């Protein structure tokens, strides 16, 4: 974007403001695209025990019975549809899964649209016999879940302070 802005500014001289405006517009567009589609991936353990994306690191899934998904973006009206798509695609890829764990350490905020989408998604998954679980939620996000009744709807037992406890429970329950 910087290089394009520089070239556009030189090309549009002496109207430098037009080149700068182009740079600002490109920056805003780039930000919106990144915000609308944050990094989200199904994760598995590497040999050293760390969690990494299965596609990027060519890892075998942890289990066919549960799917851990890392989501690294806020759950707001801008990207909550993408969040829903990611979880439904994970379920389509692993049709025998009985649980989906959202590793939520990258979720910094949630708005009313995000809350409502999670409510509806949890209900749809529950109707299909799939449990939605969350781990590593930040305090402010967990508070929104509690105030909105999501913890009660999803079940307190499906919220974990950290991903290791959640994964241990999933391994013990679903194998």
Tab-separated table of N, CA and C in Angstrom:
chain	number	residue	atom	x	y	z
A	1	UNK	N	0.836	-1.186	0.000
A	1	UNK	CA	0.000	0.000	0.000
A	1	UNK	C	0.877	1.245	0.000
A	2	UNK	N	1.957	1.185	0.757
A	2	UNK	CA	2.877	2.324	0.796
A	2	UNK	C	3.508	2.586	-0.554
A	3	UNK	N	3.928	1.529	-1.227
A	3	UNK	CA	4.549	1.684	-2.543
A	3	UNK	C	3.540	2.214	-3.562
A	4	UNK	N	2.321	1.680	-3.524
A	4	UNK	CA	1.285	2.171	-4.430
A	4	UNK	C	0.969	3.647	-4.173
A	5	UNK	N	0.907	4.033	-2.922
A	5	UNK	CA	0.646	5.428	-2.576
A	5	UNK	C	1.771	6.315	-3.085
A	6	UNK	N	2.998	5.876	-2.920
A	6	UNK	CA	4.152	6.646	-3.391
A	6	UNK	C	4.098	6.836	-4.906
A	7	UNK	N	3.869	5.741	-5.633
A	7	UNK	CA	3.813	5.819	-7.099
A	7	UNK	C	2.638	6.688	-7.540
A	8	UNK	N	1.475	6.518	-6.901
A	8	UNK	CA	0.306	7.313	-7.268
A	8	UNK	C	0.539	8.790	-6.989
A	9	UNK	N	1.209	9.086	-5.900
A	9	UNK	CA	1.495	10.487	-5.560
A	9	UNK	C	2.430	11.102	-6.599
A	10	UNK	N	3.440	10.342	-7.005
A	10	UNK	CA	4.348	10.848	-8.049
A	10	UNK	C	3.617	11.025	-9.371
A	11	UNK	N	2.769	10.081	-9.711
A	11	UNK	CA	2.038	10.120	-10.977
A	11	UNK	C	1.056	11.287	-11.022
A	12	UNK	N	0.423	11.542	-9.888
A	12	UNK	CA	-0.617	12.574	-9.844
A	12	UNK	C	-0.071	13.976	-9.532
A	13	UNK	N	1.236	14.121	-9.427
A	13	UNK	CA	1.834	15.430	-9.117
A	13	UNK	C	1.380	16.440	-10.159
A	14	UNK	N	1.086	17.601	-9.817
A	14	UNK	CA	1.266	18.290	-8.531
A	14	UNK	C	0.086	18.120	-7.578
A	15	UNK	N	-0.928	17.322	-7.908
A	15	UNK	CA	-2.073	17.102	-7.005
A	15	UNK	C	-1.749	15.972	-6.028
A	16	UNK	N	-0.857	16.249	-5.096
A	16	UNK	CA	-0.385	15.231	-4.156
A	16	UNK	C	-1.517	14.675	-3.285
A	17	UNK	N	-2.492	15.496	-3.011
A	17	UNK	CA	-3.589	15.064	-2.141
A	17	UNK	C	-4.333	13.862	-2.724
A	18	UNK	N	-4.456	13.785	-4.050
A	18	UNK	CA	-5.149	12.647	-4.666
A	18	UNK	C	-4.402	11.337	-4.429
A	19	UNK	N	-3.100	11.376	-4.519
A	19	UNK	CA	-2.295	10.180	-4.259
A	19	UNK	C	-2.393	9.749	-2.810
A	20	UNK	N	-2.395	10.720	-1.919
A	20	UNK	CA	-2.515	10.415	-0.496
A	20	UNK	C	-3.903	9.863	-0.186
A	21	UNK	N	-4.928	10.436	-0.789
A	21	UNK	CA	-6.288	9.926	-0.597
A	21	UNK	C	-6.416	8.488	-1.096
A	22	UNK	N	-5.763	8.180	-2.200
A	22	UNK	CA	-5.766	6.806	-2.697
A	22	UNK	C	-5.143	5.878	-1.661
A	23	UNK	N	-4.043	6.289	-1.068
A	23	UNK	CA	-3.387	5.493	-0.030
A	23	UNK	C	-4.270	5.282	1.181
A	24	UNK	N	-4.966	6.324	1.600
A	24	UNK	CA	-5.881	6.211	2.736
A	24	UNK	C	-7.014	5.245	2.398
A	25	UNK	N	-7.567	5.372	1.211
A	25	UNK	CA	-8.642	4.471	0.789
A	25	UNK	C	-8.195	3.019	0.746
A	26	UNK	N	-7.002	2.773	0.220
A	26	UNK	CA	-6.482	1.404	0.162
A	26	UNK	C	-6.242	0.842	1.564
A	27	UNK	N	-5.768	1.686	2.462
A	27	UNK	CA	-5.525	1.253	3.837
A	27	UNK	C	-6.829	0.868	4.521
A	28	UNK	N	-7.853	1.677	4.340
A	28	UNK	CA	-9.160	1.371	4.936
A	28	UNK	C	-9.719	0.084	4.344
A	29	UNK	N	-9.618	-0.098	3.047
A	29	UNK	CA	-10.092	-1.316	2.396
A	29	UNK	C	-9.354	-2.544	2.919
A	30	UNK	N	-8.044	-2.447	3.041
A	30	UNK	CA	-7.227	-3.552	3.553
A	30	UNK	C	-7.636	-3.902	4.984
A	31	UNK	N	-7.862	-2.882	5.818
A	31	UNK	CA	-8.279	-3.103	7.197
A	31	UNK	C	-9.634	-3.822	7.249
A	32	UNK	N	-10.578	-3.387	6.436
A	32	UNK	CA	-11.903	-4.005	6.428
A	32	UNK	C	-11.839	-5.470	6.003
A	33	UNK	N	-11.055	-5.761	4.999
A	33	UNK	CA	-10.923	-7.155	4.539
A	33	UNK	C	-10.335	-8.019	5.644
A	34	UNK	N	-9.300	-7.519	6.314
A	34	UNK	CA	-8.682	-8.293	7.407
A	34	UNK	C	-9.636	-8.461	8.583
A	35	UNK	N	-10.438	-7.455	8.867
A	35	UNK	CA	-11.378	-7.519	9.976
A	35	UNK	C	-12.525	-8.468	9.670
A	36	UNK	N	-12.963	-8.487	8.434
A	36	UNK	CA	-14.082	-9.335	8.052
A	36	UNK	C	-13.710	-10.814	8.016
A	37	UNK	N	-12.444	-11.122	7.771
A	37	UNK	CA	-12.006	-12.507	7.669
A	37	UNK	C	-10.736	-12.714	8.496
A	38	UNK	N	-10.875	-12.706	9.841
A	38	UNK	CA	-9.685	-12.918	10.674
A	38	UNK	C	-9.186	-14.355	10.553
A	39	UNK	N	-8.025	-14.582	11.076
A	39	UNK	CA	-7.446	-15.925	11.022
A	39	UNK	C	-8.294	-16.866	11.875
A	40	UNK	N	-8.665	-17.966	11.297
A	40	UNK	CA	-9.426	-19.009	11.979
A	40	UNK	C	-9.000	-20.337	11.381
A	41	UNK	N	-8.694	-21.296	12.242
A	41	UNK	CA	-8.238	-22.581	11.719
A	41	UNK	C	-8.468	-23.700	12.719
A	42	UNK	N	-8.619	-24.890	12.179
A	42	UNK	CA	-8.690	-26.088	13.004
A	42	UNK	C	-7.269	-26.382	13.449
A	43	UNK	N	-7.102	-26.683	14.727
A	43	UNK	CA	-5.764	-26.885	15.264
A	43	UNK	C	-5.566	-28.323	15.730
A	44	UNK	N	-4.291	-28.699	15.798
A	44	UNK	CA	-3.885	-30.005	16.322
A	44	UNK	C	-2.513	-29.827	16.972
A	45	UNK	N	-2.077	-30.856	17.667
A	45	UNK	CA	-0.787	-30.776	18.371
A	45	UNK	C	0.367	-31.126	17.442
A	46	UNK	N	1.411	-30.327	17.580
A	46	UNK	CA	2.677	-30.671	16.934
A	46	UNK	C	3.418	-31.625	17.868
A	47	UNK	N	4.483	-32.251	17.389
A	47	UNK	CA	5.228	-33.168	18.260
A	47	UNK	C	5.738	-32.520	19.553
A	48	UNK	N	5.983	-31.202	19.533
A	48	UNK	CA	6.454	-30.537	20.747
A	48	UNK	C	5.316	-30.146	21.693
A	49	UNK	N	4.073	-30.455	21.319
A	49	UNK	CA	2.930	-30.210	22.180
A	49	UNK	C	2.184	-28.912	21.923
A	50	UNK	N	2.722	-28.040	21.091
A	50	UNK	CA	2.039	-26.783	20.794
A	50	UNK	C	0.908	-27.017	19.799
A	51	UNK	N	-0.069	-26.125	19.817
A	51	UNK	CA	-1.181	-26.216	18.878
A	51	UNK	C	-0.886	-25.367	17.653
A	52	UNK	N	-1.108	-25.950	16.492
A	52	UNK	CA	-0.904	-25.243	15.228
A	52	UNK	C	-2.030	-25.638	14.277
A	53	UNK	N	-2.210	-24.863	13.227
A	53	UNK	CA	-3.218	-25.147	12.221
A	53	UNK	C	-2.900	-26.426	11.469
A	54	UNK	N	-3.913	-27.260	11.271
A	54	UNK	CA	-3.650	-28.549	10.630
A	54	UNK	C	-3.305	-28.400	9.152
A	55	UNK	N	-3.897	-27.434	8.485
A	55	UNK	CA	-3.602	-27.259	7.064
A	55	UNK	C	-2.237	-26.616	6.850
A	56	UNK	N	-1.941	-25.578	7.596
A	56	UNK	CA	-0.681	-24.855	7.422
A	56	UNK	C	0.527	-25.703	7.807
A	57	UNK	N	0.345	-26.582	8.795
A	57	UNK	CA	1.480	-27.381	9.287
A	57	UNK	C	1.361	-28.863	8.948
A	58	UNK	N	0.375	-29.203	8.115
A	58	UNK	CA	0.183	-30.580	7.648
A	58	UNK	C	0.123	-31.568	8.815
A	59	UNK	N	-0.772	-31.290	9.764
A	59	UNK	CA	-0.922	-32.126	10.941
A	59	UNK	C	-2.163	-33.006	10.823
A	60	UNK	N	-2.113	-34.125	11.496
A	60	UNK	CA	-3.284	-35.006	11.565
A	60	UNK	C	-4.248	-34.441	12.596
A	61	UNK	N	-5.539	-34.573	12.367
A	61	UNK	CA	-6.518	-34.080	13.355
A	61	UNK	C	-6.339	-34.777	14.701
A	62	UNK	N	-6.722	-34.076	15.756
A	62	UNK	CA	-6.609	-34.646	17.104
A	62	UNK	C	-7.580	-35.806	17.286
A	63	UNK	N	-8.759	-35.686	16.664
A	63	UNK	CA	-9.793	-36.711	16.793
A	63	UNK	C	-10.855	-36.447	15.741
A	64	UNK	N	-11.568	-37.465	15.363
A	64	UNK	CA	-12.711	-37.278	14.484
A	64	UNK	C	-13.973	-36.966	15.273
A	65	UNK	N	-13.862	-37.068	16.614
A	65	UNK	CA	-15.020	-36.891	17.480
A	65	UNK	C	-15.163	-35.483	18.053
A	66	UNK	N	-14.123	-34.687	17.957
A	66	UNK	CA	-14.201	-33.294	18.376
A	66	UNK	C	-13.275	-32.459	17.503
A	67	UNK	N	-13.604	-31.179	17.381
A	67	UNK	CA	-12.855	-30.278	16.502
A	67	UNK	C	-12.465	-29.023	17.280
A	68	UNK	N	-11.169	-28.825	17.550
A	68	UNK	CA	-10.729	-27.570	18.166
A	68	UNK	C	-10.466	-26.521	17.078
A	69	UNK	N	-11.083	-25.353	17.230
A	69	UNK	CA	-10.960	-24.274	16.249
A	69	UNK	C	-10.449	-23.029	16.962
A	70	UNK	N	-9.381	-22.448	16.437
A	70	UNK	CA	-8.868	-21.184	16.979
A	70	UNK	C	-9.433	-20.050	16.130
A	71	UNK	N	-9.970	-19.039	16.809
A	71	UNK	CA	-10.517	-17.873	16.119
A	71	UNK	C	-9.821	-16.641	16.659
A	72	UNK	N	-9.156	-15.894	15.785
A	72	UNK	CA	-8.346	-14.751	16.194
A	72	UNK	C	-8.937	-13.425	15.744
A	73	UNK	N	-10.155	-13.156	16.151
A	73	UNK	CA	-10.783	-11.886	15.822
A	73	UNK	C	-11.960	-11.641	16.735
A	74	UNK	N	-12.373	-10.400	16.824
A	74	UNK	CA	-13.535	-10.063	17.632
A	74	UNK	C	-14.801	-10.595	16.957
A	75	UNK	N	-15.804	-10.854	17.752
A	75	UNK	CA	-17.083	-11.338	17.229
A	75	UNK	C	-18.054	-10.166	17.169
A	76	UNK	N	-18.004	-9.463	16.057
A	76	UNK	CA	-18.863	-8.298	15.856
A	76	UNK	C	-19.637	-8.477	14.557
A	77	UNK	N	-20.539	-7.560	14.311
A	77	UNK	CA	-21.378	-7.646	13.118
A	77	UNK	C	-20.552	-7.752	11.840
A	78	UNK	N	-19.328	-7.278	11.875
A	78	UNK	CA	-18.479	-7.274	10.686
A	78	UNK	C	-18.073	-8.684	10.277
A	79	UNK	N	-17.809	-9.557	11.268
A	79	UNK	CA	-17.247	-10.859	10.914
A	79	UNK	C	-17.945	-12.061	11.537
A	80	UNK	N	-19.055	-11.857	12.210
A	80	UNK	CA	-19.678	-12.982	12.892
A	80	UNK	C	-20.220	-14.025	11.904
A	81	UNK	N	-20.615	-13.611	10.725
A	81	UNK	CA	-21.052	-14.580	9.713
A	81	UNK	C	-19.882	-15.476	9.294
A	82	UNK	N	-18.699	-14.906	9.211
A	82	UNK	CA	-17.499	-15.682	8.896
A	82	UNK	C	-17.218	-16.702	10.005
A	83	UNK	N	-17.369	-16.281	11.265
A	83	UNK	CA	-17.194	-17.188	12.402
A	83	UNK	C	-18.144	-18.378	12.293
A	84	UNK	N	-19.395	-18.087	12.001
A	84	UNK	CA	-20.389	-19.145	11.847
A	84	UNK	C	-20.013	-20.083	10.702
A	85	UNK	N	-19.586	-19.525	9.578
A	85	UNK	CA	-19.176	-20.343	8.435
A	85	UNK	C	-18.013	-21.262	8.792
A	86	UNK	N	-17.046	-20.740	9.534
A	86	UNK	CA	-15.875	-21.540	9.921
A	86	UNK	C	-16.307	-22.746	10.753
A	87	UNK	N	-17.189	-22.525	11.722
A	87	UNK	CA	-17.628	-23.634	12.572
A	87	UNK	C	-18.456	-24.649	11.795
A	88	UNK	N	-19.307	-24.183	10.913
A	88	UNK	CA	-20.120	-25.106	10.120
A	88	UNK	C	-19.258	-25.873	9.111
A	89	UNK	N	-18.236	-25.231	8.560
A	89	UNK	CA	-17.307	-25.940	7.668
A	89	UNK	C	-16.524	-26.994	8.436
A	90	UNK	N	-16.115	-26.669	9.668
A	90	UNK	CA	-15.397	-27.643	10.495
A	90	UNK	C	-16.282	-28.853	10.760
A	91	UNK	N	-17.548	-28.608	11.024
A	91	UNK	CA	-18.474	-29.714	11.256
A	91	UNK	C	-18.705	-30.524	9.982
A	92	UNK	N	-18.730	-29.843	8.847
A	92	UNK	CA	-18.880	-30.556	7.568
A	92	UNK	C	-17.652	-31.417	7.285
A	93	UNK	N	-16.466	-30.921	7.636
A	93	UNK	CA	-15.228	-31.683	7.429
A	93	UNK	C	-15.118	-32.876	8.379
A	94	UNK	N	-15.749	-32.762	9.552
A	94	UNK	CA	-15.706	-33.819	10.566
A	94	UNK	C	-17.141	-34.151	10.982
A	95	UNK	N	-17.866	-34.857	10.128
A	95	UNK	CA	-19.295	-35.101	10.384
A	95	UNK	C	-19.573	-35.956	11.621
A	96	UNK	N	-18.592	-36.692	12.107
A	96	UNK	CA	-18.794	-37.523	13.293
A	96	UNK	C	-18.514	-36.764	14.586
A	97	UNK	N	-18.129	-35.510	14.481
A	97	UNK	CA	-17.770	-34.725	15.666
A	97	UNK	C	-18.969	-34.542	16.580
A	98	UNK	N	-18.711	-34.691	17.868
A	98	UNK	CA	-19.741	-34.496	18.886
A	98	UNK	C	-19.531	-33.181	19.643
A	99	UNK	N	-18.394	-32.520	19.397
A	99	UNK	CA	-18.110	-31.258	20.078
A	99	UNK	C	-17.218	-30.394	19.206
A	100	UNK	N	-17.432	-29.088	19.303
A	100	UNK	CA	-16.560	-28.096	18.673
A	100	UNK	C	-16.057	-27.200	19.786
A	101	UNK	N	-14.745	-27.109	19.916
A	101	UNK	CA	-14.121	-26.240	20.909
A	101	UNK	C	-13.608	-24.998	20.205
A	102	UNK	N	-14.060	-23.832	20.648
A	102	UNK	CA	-13.553	-22.565	20.133
A	102	UNK	C	-12.495	-22.081	21.112
A	103	UNK	N	-11.240	-22.050	20.649
A	103	UNK	CA	-10.159	-21.492	21.452
A	103	UNK	C	-10.245	-19.982	21.253
A	104	UNK	N	-10.745	-19.299	22.274
A	104	UNK	CA	-11.114	-17.898	22.130
A	104	UNK	C	-10.133	-16.895	22.693
A	105	UNK	N	-8.871	-17.245	22.816
A	105	UNK	CA	-7.902	-16.296	23.368
A	105	UNK	C	-7.705	-15.082	22.469
A	106	UNK	N	-8.037	-15.185	21.194
A	106	UNK	CA	-7.892	-14.059	20.268
A	106	UNK	C	-9.156	-13.226	20.116
A	107	UNK	N	-10.202	-13.572	20.850
A	107	UNK	CA	-11.457	-12.819	20.779
A	107	UNK	C	-11.392	-11.703	21.815
A	108	UNK	N	-11.301	-10.459	21.347
A	108	UNK	CA	-11.157	-9.321	22.252
A	108	UNK	C	-12.469	-8.660	22.625
A	109	UNK	N	-13.463	-8.778	21.775
A	109	UNK	CA	-14.756	-8.170	22.081
A	109	UNK	C	-15.854	-8.915	21.345
A	110	UNK	N	-17.078	-8.689	21.820
A	110	UNK	CA	-18.248	-9.282	21.200
A	110	UNK	C	-19.373	-8.256	21.297
A	111	UNK	N	-20.145	-8.137	20.240
A	111	UNK	CA	-21.278	-7.211	20.267
A	111	UNK	C	-22.582	-8.009	20.260
A	112	UNK	N	-23.707	-7.299	20.196
A	112	UNK	CA	-25.020	-7.957	20.252
A	112	UNK	C	-25.226	-8.927	19.094
A	113	UNK	N	-24.723	-8.593	17.918
A	113	UNK	CA	-24.852	-9.487	16.772
A	113	UNK	C	-24.064	-10.770	17.002
A	114	UNK	N	-22.865	-10.641	17.538
A	114	UNK	CA	-22.056	-11.815	17.849
A	114	UNK	C	-22.707	-12.690	18.890
A	115	UNK	N	-23.259	-12.056	19.909
A	115	UNK	CA	-23.946	-12.791	20.965
A	115	UNK	C	-25.147	-13.553	20.416
A	116	UNK	N	-25.944	-12.906	19.609
A	116	UNK	CA	-27.137	-13.549	19.046
A	116	UNK	C	-26.760	-14.684	18.091
A	117	UNK	N	-25.720	-14.477	17.302
A	117	UNK	CA	-25.282	-15.532	16.380
A	117	UNK	C	-24.797	-16.755	17.142
A	118	UNK	N	-24.046	-16.539	18.216
A	118	UNK	CA	-23.575	-17.676	19.018
A	118	UNK	C	-24.760	-18.393	19.652
A	119	UNK	N	-25.735	-17.643	20.108
A	119	UNK	CA	-26.930	-18.239	20.702
A	119	UNK	C	-27.622	-19.156	19.689
A	120	UNK	N	-27.838	-18.657	18.484
A	120	UNK	CA	-28.513	-19.447	17.441
A	120	UNK	C	-27.652	-20.622	16.996
A	121	UNK	N	-26.352	-20.396	16.860
A	121	UNK	CA	-25.441	-21.456	16.433
A	121	UNK	C	-25.381	-22.569	17.475
A	122	UNK	N	-25.314	-22.209	18.739
A	122	UNK	CA	-25.283	-23.218	19.805
A	122	UNK	C	-26.548	-24.069	19.780
A	123	UNK	N	-27.682	-23.422	19.549
A	123	UNK	CA	-28.954	-24.147	19.476
A	123	UNK	C	-28.977	-25.099	18.281
A	124	UNK	N	-28.544	-24.605	17.111
A	124	UNK	CA	-28.522	-25.471	15.915
A	124	UNK	C	-27.586	-26.650	16.102
A	125	UNK	N	-26.409	-26.405	16.685
A	125	UNK	CA	-25.470	-27.496	16.912
A	125	UNK	C	-26.037	-28.487	17.925
A	126	UNK	N	-26.661	-27.975	18.973
A	126	UNK	CA	-27.258	-28.837	19.984
A	126	UNK	C	-28.333	-29.726	19.374
A	127	UNK	N	-29.125	-29.178	18.466
A	127	UNK	CA	-30.157	-29.961	17.790
A	127	UNK	C	-29.561	-31.086	16.952
A	128	UNK	N	-28.313	-30.900	16.509
A	128	UNK	CA	-27.618	-31.932	15.728
A	128	UNK	C	-26.800	-32.867	16.613
A	129	UNK	N	-26.860	-32.661	17.928
A	129	UNK	CA	-26.115	-33.519	18.847
A	129	UNK	C	-24.666	-33.113	19.015
A	130	UNK	N	-24.349	-31.862	18.717
A	130	UNK	CA	-22.979	-31.361	18.821
A	130	UNK	C	-22.922	-30.301	19.916
A	131	UNK	N	-21.944	-30.422	20.791
A	131	UNK	CA	-21.771	-29.480	21.890
A	131	UNK	C	-20.796	-28.381	21.478
A	132	UNK	N	-21.172	-27.134	21.711
A	132	UNK	CA	-20.294	-25.992	21.464
A	132	UNK	C	-19.602	-25.653	22.773
A	133	UNK	N	-18.267	-25.562	22.725
A	133	UNK	CA	-17.470	-25.276	23.917
A	133	UNK	C	-16.546	-24.099	23.636
A	134	UNK	N	-16.152	-23.417	24.696
A	134	UNK	CA	-15.235	-22.285	24.583
A	134	UNK	C	-14.131	-22.423	25.619
A	135	UNK	N	-12.933	-22.014	25.237
A	135	UNK	CA	-11.826	-21.970	26.189
A	135	UNK	C	-11.079	-20.649	26.010
A	136	UNK	N	-10.389	-20.269	27.061
A	136	UNK	CA	-9.459	-19.131	27.036
A	136	UNK	C	-10.121	-17.800	26.700
A	137	UNK	N	-11.387	-17.630	27.053
A	137	UNK	CA	-12.052	-16.362	26.774
A	137	UNK	C	-11.518	-15.280	27.699
A	138	UNK	N	-11.346	-14.100	27.160
A	138	UNK	CA	-10.930	-12.963	27.969
A	138	UNK	C	-12.070	-12.554	28.892
A	139	UNK	N	-11.712	-11.904	29.982
A	139	UNK	CA	-12.681	-11.542	31.015
A	139	UNK	C	-13.856	-10.741	30.456
A	140	UNK	N	-13.572	-9.735	29.639
A	140	UNK	CA	-14.647	-8.887	29.124
A	140	UNK	C	-15.581	-9.659	28.199
A	141	UNK	N	-15.076	-10.625	27.465
A	141	UNK	CA	-15.913	-11.442	26.585
A	141	UNK	C	-16.739	-12.408	27.431
A	142	UNK	N	-16.115	-13.015	28.415
A	142	UNK	CA	-16.830	-13.938	29.320
A	142	UNK	C	-17.974	-13.213	30.033
A	143	UNK	N	-17.751	-11.953	30.421
A	143	UNK	CA	-18.811	-11.178	31.079
A	143	UNK	C	-20.012	-10.984	30.165
A	144	UNK	N	-19.773	-10.709	28.892
A	144	UNK	CA	-20.873	-10.549	27.941
A	144	UNK	C	-21.634	-11.869	27.813
A	145	UNK	N	-20.911	-12.985	27.760
A	145	UNK	CA	-21.555	-14.292	27.692
A	145	UNK	C	-22.442	-14.512	28.924
A	146	UNK	N	-21.941	-14.137	30.094
A	146	UNK	CA	-22.702	-14.341	31.329
A	146	UNK	C	-23.923	-13.430	31.391
A	147	UNK	N	-23.741	-12.137	31.086
A	147	UNK	CA	-24.858	-11.187	31.146
A	147	UNK	C	-25.948	-11.538	30.137
A	148	UNK	N	-25.553	-12.040	28.982
A	148	UNK	CA	-26.526	-12.376	27.949
A	148	UNK	C	-27.166	-13.742	28.109
A	149	UNK	N	-26.748	-14.510	29.106
A	149	UNK	CA	-27.328	-15.824	29.338
A	149	UNK	C	-26.738	-16.929	28.480
A	150	UNK	N	-25.660	-16.645	27.763
A	150	UNK	CA	-25.051	-17.675	26.916
A	150	UNK	C	-24.393	-18.780	27.741
A	151	UNK	N	-23.788	-18.415	28.868
A	151	UNK	CA	-23.155	-19.437	29.708
A	151	UNK	C	-24.217	-20.409	30.211
A	152	UNK	N	-25.347	-19.883	30.592
A	152	UNK	CA	-26.445	-20.728	31.058
A	152	UNK	C	-26.978	-21.604	29.928
A	153	UNK	N	-27.144	-21.023	28.730
A	153	UNK	CA	-27.682	-21.778	27.599
A	153	UNK	C	-26.719	-22.872	27.152
A	154	UNK	N	-25.453	-22.535	27.008
A	154	UNK	CA	-24.459	-23.495	26.518
A	154	UNK	C	-24.066	-24.473	27.623
A	155	UNK	N	-24.076	-23.996	28.858
A	155	UNK	CA	-23.714	-24.845	29.993
A	155	UNK	C	-22.367	-24.449	30.557
A	156	UNK	N	-22.337	-24.177	31.851
A	156	UNK	CA	-21.100	-23.762	32.527
A	156	UNK	C	-19.977	-24.774	32.306
A	157	UNK	N	-20.325	-26.054	32.232
A	157	UNK	CA	-19.315	-27.110	32.063
A	157	UNK	C	-18.642	-27.053	30.695
A	158	UNK	N	-19.177	-26.269	29.780
A	158	UNK	CA	-18.605	-26.174	28.436
A	158	UNK	C	-17.736	-24.933	28.246
A	159	UNK	N	-17.376	-24.294	29.344
A	159	UNK	CA	-16.471	-23.153	29.330
A	159	UNK	C	-15.242	-23.509	30.155
A	160	UNK	N	-14.074	-23.261	29.592
A	160	UNK	CA	-12.826	-23.644	30.244
A	160	UNK	C	-11.902	-22.439	30.335
A	161	UNK	N	-11.164	-22.375	31.436
A	161	UNK	CA	-10.249	-21.258	31.646
A	161	UNK	C	-9.103	-21.271	30.645
A	162	UNK	N	-8.659	-22.463	30.269
A	162	UNK	CA	-7.567	-22.547	29.287
A	162	UNK	C	-7.773	-23.728	28.350
A	163	UNK	N	-7.078	-23.701	27.241
A	163	UNK	CA	-7.277	-24.708	26.195
A	163	UNK	C	-6.791	-26.089	26.616
A	164	UNK	N	-5.784	-26.166	27.479
A	164	UNK	CA	-5.271	-27.477	27.882
A	164	UNK	C	-6.303	-28.250	28.686
A	165	UNK	N	-6.995	-27.579	29.603
A	165	UNK	CA	-8.055	-28.247	30.368
A	165	UNK	C	-9.179	-28.697	29.436
A	166	UNK	N	-9.509	-27.839	28.498
A	166	UNK	CA	-10.574	-28.195	27.541
A	166	UNK	C	-10.179	-29.397	26.700
A	167	UNK	N	-8.968	-29.401	26.197
A	167	UNK	CA	-8.520	-30.508	25.350
A	167	UNK	C	-8.414	-31.808	26.142
A	168	UNK	N	-7.979	-31.716	27.413
A	168	UNK	CA	-7.923	-32.913	28.265
A	168	UNK	C	-9.319	-33.480	28.453
A	169	UNK	N	-10.284	-32.602	28.693
A	169	UNK	CA	-11.671	-33.058	28.873
A	169	UNK	C	-12.208	-33.676	27.585
A	170	UNK	N	-11.931	-33.038	26.455
A	170	UNK	CA	-12.406	-33.577	25.177
A	170	UNK	C	-11.778	-34.941	24.892
A	171	UNK	N	-10.486	-35.084	25.152
A	171	UNK	CA	-9.816	-36.377	24.937
A	171	UNK	C	-10.432	-37.452	25.822
A	172	UNK	N	-10.681	-37.103	27.082
A	172	UNK	CA	-11.240	-38.084	28.020
A	172	UNK	C	-12.679	-38.448	27.670
A	173	UNK	N	-13.443	-37.479	27.198
A	173	UNK	CA	-14.861	-37.711	26.914
A	173	UNK	C	-15.099	-38.340	25.548
A	174	UNK	N	-14.422	-37.794	24.517
A	174	UNK	CA	-14.708	-38.208	23.148
A	174	UNK	C	-13.598	-39.011	22.487
A	175	UNK	N	-12.425	-39.035	23.097
A	175	UNK	CA	-11.313	-39.807	22.552
A	175	UNK	C	-10.701	-39.327	21.357
